[in-house]
Coordinates of C-alpha atoms in Angstrom, one line a residue:
M5 CA 75.7 -50.1 38.5
N6 CA 75.4 -48.1 35.2
R7 CA 71.6 -48.1 35.9
V8 CA 72.5 -46.2 39.5
S9 CA 74.9 -43.5 37.1
A10 CA 73.3 -43.2 34.3
M11 CA 70.9 -41.6 37.1
A12 CA 73.4 -39.6 39.1
K13 CA 74.3 -37.7 35.8
Q14 CA 71.0 -36.8 34.7
K15 CA 70.7 -35.7 38.7
E16 CA 73.6 -33.3 38.2
Q17 CA 72.9 -32.0 34.7
V18 CA 69.4 -30.9 36.8
I19 CA 71.2 -29.4 39.4
Q20 CA 73.2 -27.4 36.8
L21 CA 70.8 -26.7 34.0
S22 CA 68.6 -24.4 37.4
E23 CA 71.4 -23.0 38.7
A24 CA 73.0 -21.2 35.7
T25 CA 72.4 -17.7 34.8
E26 CA 72.0 -16.0 31.7
D27 CA 72.8 -12.4 31.9
G28 CA 73.0 -12.4 36.1
K29 CA 69.0 -13.8 36.1
P30 CA 68.9 -16.9 36.6
A31 CA 67.1 -19.7 34.1
P32 CA 63.4 -20.2 33.7
F33 CA 62.8 -24.4 35.2
R34 CA 62.2 -27.2 33.1
F35 CA 60.6 -31.0 33.6
P36 CA 62.9 -33.2 32.2
V37 CA 61.8 -34.5 28.6
G38 CA 60.2 -37.7 30.6
Y39 CA 58.0 -36.2 33.4
N40 CA 55.7 -34.5 29.8
Y41 CA 55.3 -37.5 28.9
L42 CA 53.8 -38.1 31.7
L43 CA 51.8 -35.1 31.8
D44 CA 50.5 -35.4 28.9
F45 CA 49.9 -39.5 29.6
M46 CA 47.6 -38.2 33.2
G47 CA 45.6 -35.2 31.4
A48 CA 44.3 -36.9 27.9
W49 CA 42.7 -39.7 31.3
L50 CA 41.7 -36.1 33.1
L51 CA 39.3 -35.7 30.1
V52 CA 38.0 -38.2 29.9
F53 CA 36.8 -38.8 33.4
C54 CA 35.5 -35.9 32.9
G55 CA 33.4 -36.3 29.4
L56 CA 31.7 -38.9 31.2
M57 CA 30.6 -37.2 34.6
M58 CA 28.9 -35.2 32.1
L59 CA 26.3 -37.7 30.9
P60 CA 22.9 -37.9 31.4
G61 CA 22.5 -39.5 35.0
N62 CA 25.8 -40.0 35.8
A63 CA 25.4 -36.2 37.8
N64 CA 24.6 -37.3 41.2
P65 CA 27.5 -39.2 43.4
K66 CA 25.6 -41.6 44.2
H67 CA 25.2 -43.8 40.5
W68 CA 29.7 -43.3 40.3
G69 CA 30.9 -47.4 40.3
K70 CA 27.7 -47.9 40.2
T71 CA 25.0 -49.9 37.0
L72 CA 22.7 -47.6 35.9
Q73 CA 19.6 -49.4 36.0
P74 CA 15.9 -47.7 35.8
K75 CA 12.5 -47.9 38.1
E76 CA 10.1 -50.1 36.8
S77 CA 7.9 -47.1 37.0
E78 CA 10.2 -45.5 35.5
S79 CA 11.5 -47.8 32.4
T80 CA 9.9 -47.2 29.2
G81 CA 9.0 -51.1 29.1
P82 CA 8.2 -54.1 30.1
D83 CA 10.8 -56.2 28.0
L84 CA 13.2 -52.9 27.4
K85 CA 13.9 -52.8 31.6
G86 CA 17.2 -53.0 32.7
L87 CA 18.2 -52.2 29.8
L88 CA 18.4 -48.3 28.6
P89 CA 19.5 -45.8 31.0
I90 CA 17.5 -43.6 32.9
E91 CA 16.6 -40.8 30.8
R92 CA 15.6 -37.1 31.4
R93 CA 11.9 -36.2 31.4
E94 CA 10.8 -32.7 30.1
P95 CA 6.9 -30.9 31.2
P96 CA 5.4 -30.7 28.1
V97 CA 5.5 -27.7 26.5
K98 CA 2.1 -26.2 25.4
R99 CA 1.7 -23.5 22.9
R100 CA -0.9 -20.2 23.0
G101 CA -3.3 -21.2 20.9
E102 CA -3.0 -25.0 20.6
P103 CA -3.7 -28.2 22.6
I104 CA -0.9 -29.3 25.3
P105 CA 1.2 -31.9 22.7
P106 CA 2.3 -35.8 24.1
V107 CA 5.6 -36.2 25.4
R108 CA 7.6 -39.5 24.9
N109 CA 9.2 -40.7 28.6
G110 CA 5.6 -42.3 28.7
I111 CA 4.1 -38.7 30.5
Q112 CA 1.3 -37.8 29.5
P113 CA -0.2 -34.0 29.3
P114 CA -2.8 -33.3 32.3
K115 CA -6.7 -34.3 32.0
H116 CA -9.3 -32.3 31.6
R117 CA -11.6 -30.7 34.7
K118 CA -14.4 -33.2 34.9
G119 CA -17.5 -31.4 33.1
T120 CA -15.1 -29.7 31.1
T121 CA -15.1 -30.4 27.1
P122 CA -11.4 -31.5 26.6
P123 CA -8.5 -30.0 24.6
P124 CA -9.2 -31.2 20.9
K125 CA -6.9 -33.5 19.8
F126 CA -3.7 -32.2 17.5
V127 CA -3.2 -33.5 14.4
D128 CA 0.1 -33.6 12.5
K129 CA -0.7 -32.7 8.2
D130 CA 2.6 -31.9 8.0
P131 CA 4.9 -34.5 5.7
R132 CA 8.2 -34.3 8.0
S133 CA 6.8 -33.5 11.7
H134 CA 9.4 -36.4 12.5
L135 CA 12.2 -35.0 11.9
R136 CA 11.3 -32.2 15.1
R137 CA 9.5 -32.9 18.2
Y138 CA 6.9 -30.3 18.2
P139 CA 4.7 -28.4 15.1
I140 CA 6.7 -25.1 14.1
V141 CA 3.2 -21.3 14.0
V142 CA 3.5 -19.4 11.7
P143 CA 2.3 -16.7 11.9
T144 CA 0.1 -15.3 8.9
P145 CA 2.1 -12.7 7.3
R146 CA 0.7 -8.9 6.5
P147 CA 0.2 -7.0 4.1
R148 CA 2.8 -3.8 4.0
W149 CA 1.1 -0.9 4.4
Y150 CA -0.5 -2.7 7.4
R151 CA 3.3 -2.8 8.8
R152 CA 4.6 0.5 9.1
I153 CA 1.9 1.7 11.5
K154 CA 3.4 0.2 14.8
E155 CA -0.1 1.6 16.7
K156 CA -3.5 0.6 14.2
R157 CA -5.2 -0.3 17.8
K158 CA -4.6 3.4 18.6
L159 CA -5.5 4.8 15.7
G160 CA -8.8 3.1 15.8
L161 CA -9.0 3.1 11.8
R162 CA -12.3 1.4 10.9
M163 CA -14.2 -0.8 7.9
P164 CA -17.1 1.6 7.3
A165 CA -19.3 -0.3 4.3
I166 CA -20.9 1.9 1.3
E167 CA -24.1 3.8 2.2
V168 CA -27.0 3.3 -0.1
G169 CA -29.9 5.3 -1.2
S170 CA -31.8 1.9 -3.2
E171 CA -30.3 -1.4 -4.7
N172 CA -29.9 -0.1 -8.3
T173 CA -28.0 2.6 -6.7
L174 CA -24.0 1.0 -8.3
R175 CA -25.9 -1.5 -10.3
A176 CA -24.0 -0.3 -13.2
F177 CA -20.7 -0.5 -11.5
L178 CA -21.5 -4.1 -9.8
H179 CA -22.6 -5.6 -13.2
S180 CA -18.8 -4.0 -15.7
M181 CA -17.2 -5.4 -12.2
E182 CA -18.6 -9.0 -13.0
D183 CA -17.6 -9.0 -16.6
T184 CA -14.2 -8.0 -14.9
Q185 CA -13.5 -10.8 -13.0
K186 CA -14.9 -13.2 -16.0
K187 CA -11.5 -11.5 -17.8
I188 CA -14.3 -10.0 -20.6
A189 CA -14.8 -6.9 -19.7
T190 CA -13.2 -3.5 -18.8
T191 CA -14.1 -1.3 -15.9
R192 CA -12.9 2.3 -16.4
I193 CA -13.3 4.7 -12.4
T194 CA -12.3 8.8 -12.4
F195 CA -12.1 9.6 -9.6
Y196 CA -13.1 13.9 -9.3
G197 CA -11.6 15.4 -6.1
D198 CA -9.8 18.5 -4.9
S199 CA -5.5 19.0 -3.1
M200 CA -6.0 15.7 -1.1
I201 CA -5.9 13.9 -4.4
L202 CA -3.1 16.1 -6.2
Q203 CA 0.8 14.2 -6.7
D204 CA -2.0 10.7 -7.3
Y205 CA -2.1 10.8 -3.6
V206 CA -4.6 8.2 -2.3
V207 CA -5.7 7.3 -6.0
G208 CA -2.7 5.9 -6.9
P209 CA -2.3 3.5 -3.8
F210 CA -6.0 2.9 -4.2
R211 CA -5.1 2.2 -8.3
R212 CA -2.4 0.3 -7.4
F213 CA -4.5 -2.3 -5.2
M214 CA -7.7 -2.4 -7.6
Q215 CA -4.6 -3.6 -10.2
R216 CA -3.3 -6.5 -8.8
R217 CA -6.5 -7.7 -8.1
Y218 CA -8.5 -7.2 -10.5
G219 CA -6.5 -6.7 -13.6
D220 CA -4.1 -3.9 -15.5
S221 CA -5.2 -2.3 -17.9
G222 CA -3.5 0.9 -18.1
H223 CA -2.9 4.4 -16.4
G224 CA -5.8 6.2 -17.7
Y225 CA -5.7 10.2 -18.3
L226 CA -2.7 12.0 -18.5
T227 CA -2.4 16.0 -18.7
F228 CA 0.8 17.8 -20.8
S229 CA 1.5 19.5 -17.6
S230 CA 1.0 20.7 -14.1
P231 CA -0.8 23.8 -13.4
W232 CA 0.6 24.6 -10.6
T233 CA 4.2 25.1 -9.9
D234 CA 4.6 24.3 -5.9
Y235 CA 2.0 20.9 -7.1
R236 CA 3.3 18.5 -10.2
Y237 CA 0.6 16.4 -11.2
T238 CA 1.3 13.3 -11.8
H239 CA 0.4 10.1 -12.0
A240 CA 3.0 7.4 -9.7
N241 CA 3.9 4.7 -11.5
V242 CA 4.9 6.6 -14.5
L243 CA 8.1 8.7 -16.6
H244 CA 6.4 12.5 -17.1
Y245 CA 8.1 14.9 -17.2
W246 CA 7.8 18.2 -19.9
R247 CA 10.2 21.3 -21.7
G248 CA 9.0 23.9 -22.2
E249 CA 5.5 26.3 -21.5
W250 CA 2.6 25.7 -21.5
K251 CA -0.5 27.9 -20.2
V252 CA -3.2 26.0 -19.9
W253 CA -6.9 27.1 -19.2
G254 CA -9.0 24.8 -15.9
L255 CA -12.1 24.9 -13.8
I256 CA -12.1 28.3 -11.6
K257 CA -8.6 30.2 -13.3
P258 CA -8.2 31.2 -15.6
R259 CA -11.2 29.5 -17.4
I260 CA -11.7 29.7 -21.1
P261 CA -14.8 30.7 -22.4
G262 CA -17.4 27.9 -23.1
N263 CA -15.8 25.7 -20.5
R264 CA -14.9 23.1 -22.6
Y265 CA -12.4 21.1 -20.0
G266 CA -10.6 17.6 -21.0
L267 CA -11.7 15.2 -18.5
N268 CA -10.2 16.2 -15.5
G269 CA -11.1 20.2 -16.3
F270 CA -8.1 21.2 -17.8
V271 CA -7.0 22.1 -21.3
F272 CA -3.2 22.9 -23.3
A273 CA -1.7 25.2 -26.1
A274 CA 1.2 26.6 -26.2
S275 CA 2.5 29.5 -24.7
E276 CA 1.6 32.8 -25.7
D277 CA 5.3 34.4 -25.5
R278 CA 7.0 34.0 -29.2
E279 CA 10.4 33.8 -27.5
Q280 CA 9.8 30.7 -26.3
P281 CA 9.9 27.8 -27.4
L282 CA 7.6 26.1 -28.8
P283 CA 6.7 23.0 -25.5
R284 CA 6.9 19.1 -25.3
T285 CA 6.0 16.8 -23.2
F286 CA 7.2 13.1 -22.7
F287 CA 5.0 10.2 -21.1
G288 CA 6.5 6.6 -20.9
S289 CA 5.4 3.3 -18.9
S290 CA 6.6 2.5 -15.2
T291 CA 10.4 0.1 -14.9
W292 CA 8.0 -1.5 -11.7
G293 CA 4.3 -1.4 -10.2
V294 CA 1.8 -2.1 -12.9
G295 CA 1.7 0.0 -15.7
K296 CA 4.8 -1.7 -17.1
Q297 CA 3.4 -2.6 -20.5
L298 CA 1.0 -0.6 -23.2
T299 CA -0.9 -1.9 -26.5
R300 CA -2.3 1.4 -26.9
T301 CA -2.4 5.3 -26.4
E302 CA -4.9 8.6 -27.4
I303 CA -4.8 11.7 -27.1
W304 CA -7.8 14.2 -26.7
F305 CA -7.9 17.9 -28.8
E306 CA -10.3 20.7 -29.4
K307 CA -11.0 21.0 -33.2
S308 CA -10.5 23.6 -35.3
R309 CA -11.2 25.7 -38.4
R310 CA -7.8 27.7 -38.6
G311 CA -6.6 24.6 -38.3
G312 CA -3.4 23.4 -36.5
S313 CA -1.5 19.8 -35.6
F314 CA 1.2 18.9 -33.3
D315 CA 3.5 16.1 -33.4
L316 CA 3.6 12.7 -32.0
W317 CA 6.8 10.5 -31.2
H318 CA 6.7 7.2 -30.2
R319 CA 9.3 4.7 -29.8
K320 CA 10.0 1.5 -27.8
V321 CA 12.3 0.9 -24.7
G322 CA 15.8 0.1 -26.2
A323 CA 14.9 1.0 -29.5
R324 CA 17.6 3.8 -30.8
K325 CA 14.7 4.9 -33.7
W326 CA 12.3 7.5 -33.1
I327 CA 8.8 7.2 -35.4
R328 CA 7.4 11.0 -36.0
E329 CA 3.5 11.3 -36.9
R330 CA 2.1 14.3 -37.7
H331 CA -1.6 15.0 -37.1
S332 CA -3.9 18.0 -37.5
V333 CA -6.7 19.5 -35.1
K334 CA -8.9 20.9 -38.6
G335 CA -12.8 20.6 -38.0
A336 CA -15.4 22.0 -36.4
D337 CA -15.2 24.1 -34.0
G338 CA -15.2 22.9 -30.1
E339 CA -15.9 19.2 -30.9
L340 CA -13.9 16.7 -29.1
G341 CA -11.4 14.7 -31.7
S342 CA -8.9 11.8 -31.2
V343 CA -6.3 10.5 -32.8
K344 CA -5.9 6.1 -31.1
L345 CA -2.8 4.5 -31.9
D346 CA -2.0 0.6 -31.6
L347 CA 1.4 -0.3 -30.6
E348 CA 2.5 -4.2 -29.8
E349 CA 2.5 -5.1 -25.9
G350 CA 5.8 -3.7 -24.1
R351 CA 7.0 -0.9 -22.7
Y352 CA 6.9 3.2 -24.5
R353 CA 8.2 5.9 -24.3
F354 CA 6.1 9.4 -26.0
M355 CA 6.9 12.5 -27.1
V356 CA 3.5 15.3 -27.5
R357 CA 4.6 18.1 -29.3
P358 CA 2.0 21.2 -30.9
R359 CA 3.3 22.5 -34.2
S360 CA 1.7 26.2 -33.7
R361 CA -0.1 27.7 -30.3
K362 CA -3.2 28.4 -31.9
V363 CA -3.5 23.8 -31.3
R364 CA -5.6 23.2 -27.5
L365 CA -4.9 19.2 -26.8
Y366 CA -6.9 17.7 -23.6
G367 CA -4.4 14.7 -22.8
I368 CA -3.1 11.1 -23.4
H369 CA -4.2 8.0 -22.3
L370 CA -2.6 5.4 -21.5
H371 CA -4.2 2.3 -22.2
R372 CA -3.5 -2.0 -22.0
D373 CA -5.7 -4.1 -24.3
K374 CA -6.3 -6.6 -21.3
P375 CA -9.8 -7.1 -19.3
G376 CA -8.9 -5.0 -16.1
V377 CA -9.6 -1.8 -14.6
I378 CA -8.7 1.7 -14.7
I379 CA -8.8 4.4 -12.9
D380 CA -8.2 8.4 -13.3
S381 CA -6.5 10.9 -11.4
A382 CA -8.7 14.2 -11.5
G383 CA -7.7 16.1 -8.8
V384 CA -8.2 20.7 -8.9
L385 CA -6.4 22.1 -6.7
G386 CA -9.0 24.2 -4.1
A387 CA -11.7 23.3 -6.1
V388 CA -15.0 22.4 -4.0
L389 CA -18.4 20.2 -5.3
L390 CA -19.6 23.7 -6.3
H391 CA -16.5 23.5 -9.0
T392 CA -18.1 20.6 -10.9
R393 CA -21.2 23.2 -12.4
A394 CA -18.2 24.5 -14.5
F395 CA -18.5 21.9 -17.0
D396 CA -19.8 21.9 -20.1
K397 CA -22.8 18.8 -19.7
K398 CA -22.7 17.8 -23.1
H399 CA -19.2 18.1 -23.7
W400 CA -18.5 16.3 -20.8
R401 CA -21.1 13.4 -21.6
K402 CA -19.2 12.8 -24.3
M403 CA -15.8 12.5 -23.4
L404 CA -17.3 10.0 -20.5
K405 CA -19.3 7.8 -23.2
K406 CA -16.0 8.1 -25.5
A407 CA -13.8 7.3 -21.5
K408 CA -16.5 4.4 -21.3
T409 CA -16.5 5.4 -17.1
K410 CA -18.6 2.7 -14.9
L411 CA -17.4 4.6 -11.8
L412 CA -18.0 8.7 -11.1
M413 CA -16.1 9.6 -7.3
F414 CA -16.2 12.4 -6.0
F415 CA -14.4 13.5 -2.9
F416 CA -14.3 17.2 -1.5
G417 CA -14.5 18.0 1.7
A418 CA -11.7 20.2 2.7
N419 CA -12.3 23.5 1.2
D420 CA -15.9 22.8 1.4
A421 CA -16.0 23.1 5.5
D422 CA -15.0 27.4 5.4
L423 CA -17.4 27.3 2.4
Y424 CA -20.6 26.4 4.2
R425 CA -19.5 28.3 7.1
K426 CA -18.8 31.8 4.4
L427 CA -22.5 30.5 3.0
G428 CA -24.1 29.1 6.0
S429 CA -26.4 26.5 6.1
K430 CA -29.3 26.7 4.6
K431 CA -27.0 27.9 1.5
Y432 CA -24.6 25.9 1.2
R433 CA -27.4 23.0 1.2
A434 CA -29.8 24.3 -1.4
A435 CA -26.7 24.5 -3.3
T436 CA -25.9 21.4 -2.8
R437 CA -28.8 19.6 -3.2
V438 CA -29.1 21.1 -7.1
V439 CA -25.2 20.2 -8.1
L440 CA -25.3 16.6 -6.4
Q441 CA -29.5 15.9 -7.9
E442 CA -26.7 16.7 -11.9
L443 CA -24.7 14.5 -10.7
H444 CA -26.6 11.8 -10.4
A445 CA -27.5 12.1 -13.2
M446 CA -24.5 12.7 -15.8
A447 CA -23.4 9.4 -14.2
K448 CA -27.0 8.3 -15.4
S449 CA -26.9 9.4 -18.4
V450 CA -24.2 8.3 -19.4
G451 CA -24.4 4.9 -17.5
A452 CA -22.4 4.9 -15.1
S453 CA -22.7 5.1 -10.6
C454 CA -22.1 7.9 -9.0
L455 CA -20.2 7.7 -5.2
V456 CA -19.2 10.7 -3.1
L457 CA -16.9 10.1 -0.3
G458 CA -17.7 12.7 3.2
P459 CA -14.9 14.4 4.6
S460 CA -11.8 13.8 6.5
T461 CA -11.1 14.8 9.8
R462 CA -9.4 18.6 10.4
G463 CA -8.7 19.8 12.7
W464 CA -7.2 23.0 14.5
K465 CA -4.0 24.0 16.9
R466 CA -4.7 26.0 20.1
G467 CA -1.6 25.7 22.3
D468 CA 0.1 22.6 22.1
D469 CA -3.6 20.9 22.3
I470 CA -5.3 20.0 19.0
L471 CA -9.3 20.2 18.6
P472 CA -10.5 18.8 15.6
L473 CA -13.2 21.8 13.4
R474 CA -17.1 21.6 14.5
R475 CA -18.0 22.9 11.2
V476 CA -16.5 19.5 10.0
R477 CA -19.2 17.4 11.5
K478 CA -21.5 19.2 10.8
L479 CA -20.6 19.1 7.0
R480 CA -20.7 15.1 7.0
L481 CA -23.8 14.6 8.0
L482 CA -25.7 17.4 5.9
M483 CA -24.0 15.3 3.1
H484 CA -24.8 11.9 4.6
K485 CA -28.2 13.3 4.0
E486 CA -28.2 15.2 0.7
V487 CA -25.6 12.2 -1.0
L488 CA -28.9 9.7 -0.9
D489 CA -31.8 12.3 -1.7
A490 CA -29.6 12.5 -4.8
G491 CA -29.2 8.2 -5.8
C492 CA -25.7 8.8 -4.9
A493 CA -23.7 6.4 -2.6
F494 CA -21.6 7.6 0.7
W495 CA -19.2 6.5 2.5
D496 CA -18.2 8.0 5.1
T497 CA -14.1 8.7 5.1
M498 CA -14.1 10.3 8.7
T499 CA -15.4 7.3 10.2
A500 CA -12.8 5.0 8.7
M501 CA -9.8 7.7 10.4
G502 CA -11.0 6.3 13.6
G503 CA -13.5 9.7 14.2
P504 CA -13.6 13.2 15.0
K505 CA -11.0 12.9 16.9
A506 CA -8.7 11.4 15.0
I507 CA -6.7 14.3 13.7
Q508 CA -5.2 14.7 17.6
K509 CA -3.9 9.8 16.4
W510 CA -2.6 10.8 13.3
A511 CA -0.6 13.7 13.7
A512 CA 0.7 12.6 17.1
H513 CA 1.9 8.9 15.5
E514 CA 4.8 9.0 14.4
P515 CA 6.1 8.7 11.2
A516 CA 3.3 11.4 11.2
L517 CA -0.1 10.5 8.9
I518 CA -1.2 14.2 8.9
A519 CA 0.6 17.6 7.6
T520 CA 1.5 20.6 9.7
D521 CA -1.4 22.3 8.2
F522 CA -3.8 19.4 10.1
T523 CA -5.8 19.3 6.6
H524 CA -4.2 18.1 4.4
M525 CA -2.4 13.7 4.1
S526 CA 1.1 12.9 4.0
K527 CA 2.0 10.5 1.4
I528 CA 2.1 7.2 4.1
G529 CA -0.9 8.9 5.3
S530 CA -2.3 8.7 2.2
R531 CA -1.8 4.9 1.3
I532 CA -3.9 3.9 4.8
L533 CA -6.8 5.8 3.5
G534 CA -6.5 3.9 -0.4
R535 CA -5.8 1.0 1.1
L536 CA -9.6 1.9 3.3
V537 CA -11.3 3.3 1.0
Y538 CA -10.2 0.1 -1.4
N539 CA -11.8 -2.6 0.8
A540 CA -14.3 -0.6 0.7
V541 CA -14.9 -0.7 -2.7
V542 CA -14.5 -4.7 -3.2
N543 CA -16.7 -4.9 0.0
A544 CA -19.4 -3.7 -2.5
I545 CA -18.6 -5.5 -5.2
N546 CA -18.1 -8.9 -2.9
G547 CA -22.2 -7.5 -2.0
R548 CA -21.5 -5.6 1.3
V549 CA -23.8 -2.5 1.0
R550 CA -25.6 -1.1 3.5
L551 CA -29.6 0.6 2.6
V552 CA -30.5 3.8 4.9
P553 CA -33.7 4.3 4.3
K554 CA -35.4 7.6 4.9
E555 CA -35.5 8.1 8.7
K556 CA -31.9 7.5 9.3
R557 CA -29.9 9.8 6.3
G558 CA -28.2 12.9 8.4
K559 CA -28.6 10.4 11.4
L560 CA -24.4 9.0 12.0
R561 CA -22.5 7.8 14.9
Y562 CA -18.7 7.2 15.1

């Protein structure tokens, strides 16, 4: 009776709770305490049952409540029959360029057909291969300059070899590079050109790639200021700026009496305006990339009987005190003078300041006394190949011997195409033949080789179409014949870029690889061309040079 009365009281409490009102609304229904425990117990068993059904082999309702026994044909072995459940069979996975890997659970790859060569056996040499099922294929990394071009094949880039007329054309340069590879000598390259190599375009990437491969021996020759206001004449990876006004003489205008220029074709002096303060130029090693360490600097100047002097300030990066050295330029008029400063290896800052307005300076060299490569950049705005005759031959020969140049490179053609149209084919051919013979004789007299790069592709716009210039093709064939006949080496720039119609692809590329004048290259385009020049020079060092007979000179194909 006590149990029945207790249940009746509990029932009355449930009815009272269900009929209770709160602000005129019925209260929410609630289960008694005992029912909550029952619901939790049933839900837990339901989860366990669902988890068991998700195990492999239990998805088929036919297997529910039965012992999972594998068939004899699907068992993993006669000794394990009846002890292991049926495993899921996966088809073999074939990766691109690899044979079908073996699969576990007794499944073998399909046999090859009769009469065909069986696929090679896959051997995984990785000692950690037991930790993974199949080997991981790692793609070959590409250089940064190559990854930035999304349409590499559409540009049509090629790799033509350097062409020579005889086996001895590049002998001096190749012998020097052999010693450089043995770490016993330094090879110097002087690169002359027009506005295509200003701001260290083309030459900068070429220098960086060469020094990373064969060794960093310094940045080479630098000027004291920019001869032009719209072009900053600097080297990449070098601290280079100036204060004050410098007076500049150059190969084109204005020329200096006697035609005694620096290695890159310029002479610098303080401005003749007395109200202007004396100028000064700052140099320094880079903070990243090549050229961080320096061990020697050298300043070239023109001697004068009237005398004069200049100050050279230097300090090591991190030091507060500047060290000043004063040097005189007194000597025979027109003679080449130089001042050397040996330092401990490290990063340095320099400042050069003339003490009078009659002192004429050529340039400064930044060196590192370690075997490697030095590449000088000598670009002149608006220059053509004929402007190299403006050098005084004796003075130029002294500078090249003093610098120990082993390869003279010339990259003209952007302005030569206009001169070709102005003079005509016969006059331009006769003038170019004489200039190339003089350049070959100059290189031979200083123990160097001569390499001429052909003209790059140019275009002009007609409506919405970009068409290549026809005279550039004719200039290319003319230079190919005359360069090889003179005894220099030739490299076809137009073919490396993809042919005469490559101007359309370079202009349509995003980002643009060519400027809006369809002649000069953008920064990314100059890196690509610098890389192509580097590959051609490396192939020549490794023995890949094309010997062209006389009957095939001037007959190029794309």
